[in-house]
Amino acid sequence: MSEPPSEALDPRKVGMLAFLVSEAAFFGTLIATFLFFLRPIRSGEPNPRDAFDIPLVLLSTFCLLLSSATIHQAHKSLLRGWRWAFLGWWATTMVLGIIFLGGTALEWSSLIQEKQLTISRNLLGSCYFTLVGFHAAHVSVGVVMLAVVLLLAMRDVVTPQQSLGAELVSWYWHFVDGVWVVVFAVVYVVAR
Amino acid sequence: MATIERESHVESPPWPARVHDWLTTVDHKKLGIMYVALAMGFLIIGGIEALLIRWQLMWPESRIFGQDTPTLFNQLFTLHGTTMVFLVGMPVLIGMANYLVPLMIGARDMAFPRLNALGLWTTLFGGLVLYLSFLTPGGPPAIGWFAYAPLTGHTFARDVGTDLWAMGLLVSGVGTIGAGVNFLATILAMRAPGMTLGKVPFFVWTILWTSVQILLAIPPLTAALIMVVLDRQLGAHFFDAANGGSPYLWQHLFWFFGHPEVYILILPVFGIISEVIPVFSRKVLFGYEFMAAATMGIAFIAMGVWAHHMYCVGLARTVDIYFAAASLLVSIPTGIKMFNWLATMYGGRIRFTAPMLFAIGFLAMFLIGGLTGIMLAVAPVDFQVSDTYFVVGHFHFTLIGGTLFGVFAGIYYWYPKVTGRMLSETLARWQFWLLLVGFLLTFGPMHVSGVLGMPRRIYTYLPDRGWDVWNQISTIGALIQAPSYLIFVWNLMASLRSGPPAGDDPWDAWTLEWATTSPPPPYNFEEVPTVRSRRPLWDFKHPDDPDWKYEG
Ligand SMILES: [Cu+2]
């Protein structure tokens, strides 16, 4: 009943794309808000110039960008039927995502405890924790979805013939990475 | 008739099973019906709120609730606006689209039936969260439907009502986004063989672009509502001017959602009208391609005109000029539609039955709302009448004269398909004329009291302003309107049992929903039809003279 008719488009793919468009509008709003408040953010106390630990952020950014490459490899391996390569790349992606979240956790704890930057401290805090927080929440959801696919794959439910779920998760993951590129540029580069 | 009833009772399962069936259904038709029922319930609640508002404004310096009148009045107009936009307008249109889109494109259901059910229940849940505020010590929010900062700040709204307002809209917004995703996937990927995007029924085309607007406009509102909650609960400073935040940002974000929202509330109605007018004029829709392009044009332009709601906050002159020009631009595609509907009717054999009556009512009333909209888009005019009753009159002409008249046209048109019964024409006529007269008397005079300087949202006024008589006419109009809604609900319920059987295709229509039985079976079509033109049913009925011979 639910298989698509002769049309080339798959409703599940269209649905995922549509969902990602709405997500883009959501993050666009948070990013626009950050830019709207750029001046008070720069002049506030604490401000982006001395609050952020750039090397740590660069490291976690590197992990997240790398994870886009690994999930791409995973999907390619899946389509070719290389089960172990798929599982390996997929698990690596998950680990990289978890490292990224760990980086965010470290960053937050140092910001809150050492720099006394909280969501209520000033506009930088309000904008930063909201934007980065919602991004991290999306990464967390992504990690959970990666884990679900991994479990299903270990039970041989994810196969070259049944790869759409994995592909859609990888779209979501690429999207979350893409959002991070913009967030990184705005929060750690432009705001300085 | 009695025998038919008894028989149908014997066949149907006991009521707990039926209730369980409705509560757990993922069928797009049942969900659509429940969406519409939910909207009708909230329409009555929002209508009672409106009547109380009108009753309070009937006489100068009155206090119908005694000492509490000012606060209660603020709460009433907040709830009235929020209810009508989020819990009536959007659900009724999403519900109708839910029912009709799969049938019209020859699909068996929506792309994601469970997501569909989630959307319905989150909408209801959001509404309940909002109305839960009645049980809290401070009562409902008193912030207006667009909830300008700093009214939503902790300083001015200490009670939990404002939080419930924000959370309720947030939750129902998630359901709306789900509906948008579902419509896009269904329309883009599940059409019957042969039905290219250029051949979809016009209602489906408008739902496509409504969905695009939902995806682009609702998430910014979600983000802004989250900021309100963060400001209130965690002490963030987004809209808190004392700490560098900006009430002005809220206005931008809200209207970035708010303007497309009015098109979310009107584009589907353009679709309904574009289905009804051709069938009841016995002609094809005039200029389908131009209508389609106009719909697209409106959807795009509508994303870039939001600050016409903000002229009075003192934007830069160039910004005013841009937003005025862009807003005026919307009148071009809208005008195209108006003329094309008239051209469709021109020379047709018009049947003045209920759907057409309401469609013509729509044309006339929406025209007035559109024209006052053009006036308001011009910044200098807006400086004079912004936040007066002129604006209230304007948008009620678009939302009642436009959206609601169109919805009634649609319900009279499709009710026979949904239930297998015809609605009463006599009751329809009573409803139409009471509504039309009451509506004109309620909202016409508001333009006058607005020009005379009466601000919106004041709970009372002094007798020497010259506003009394206009308010009294408005209130009398509201009292004339009120029974029309009751007649409508009565008609819906009574015809369910006693309406004459409709048959599959009572209007001799041309789109696929009329090709199946009334009501349609759970799987919609026994055989998925193959489509060759924009009027597939015409082709089936007239194999000697099919449309596809003429369509490019
Ligand atoms: Cu507007």
mmCIF file with all atom_site columns, C-alpha atoms and ligand atoms in Angstrom, chain B residues 259 262 305 308-309, ligand 1:
data_model
loop_
_atom_site.group_PDB
_atom_site.id
_atom_site.type_symbol
_atom_site.label_atom_id
_atom_site.label_alt_id
_atom_site.label_comp_id
_atom_site.label_asym_id
_atom_site.label_entity_id
_atom_site.label_seq_id
_atom_site.pdbx_PDB_ins_code
_atom_site.Cartn_x
_atom_site.Cartn_y
_atom_site.Cartn_z
_atom_site.occupancy
_atom_site.B_iso_or_equiv
_atom_site.pdbx_formal_charge
_atom_site.auth_seq_id
_atom_site.auth_comp_id
_atom_site.auth_asym_id
_atom_site.auth_atom_id
_atom_site.pdbx_PDB_model_num
ATOM   1 C  CA . HIS B 1 259 ? 2.582  37.911 8.083  1.00 0.00 ? 259 HIS B CA 1
ATOM   2 C  CA . VAL B 1 262 ? -2.159 35.292 7.324  1.00 0.00 ? 262 VAL B CA 1
ATOM   3 C  CA . VAL B 1 305 ? 6.797  42.128 3.983  1.00 0.00 ? 305 VAL B CA 1
ATOM   4 C  CA . HIS B 1 308 ? 4.411  46.623 7.547  1.00 0.00 ? 308 HIS B CA 1
ATOM   5 C  CA . HIS B 1 309 ? 3.103  45.699 10.994 1.00 0.00 ? 309 HIS B CA 1
HETATM 6 CU CU . CU  C 2 .   ? 1.012  41.510 7.259  1.00 0.00 ? 1   CU  C CU 1
#
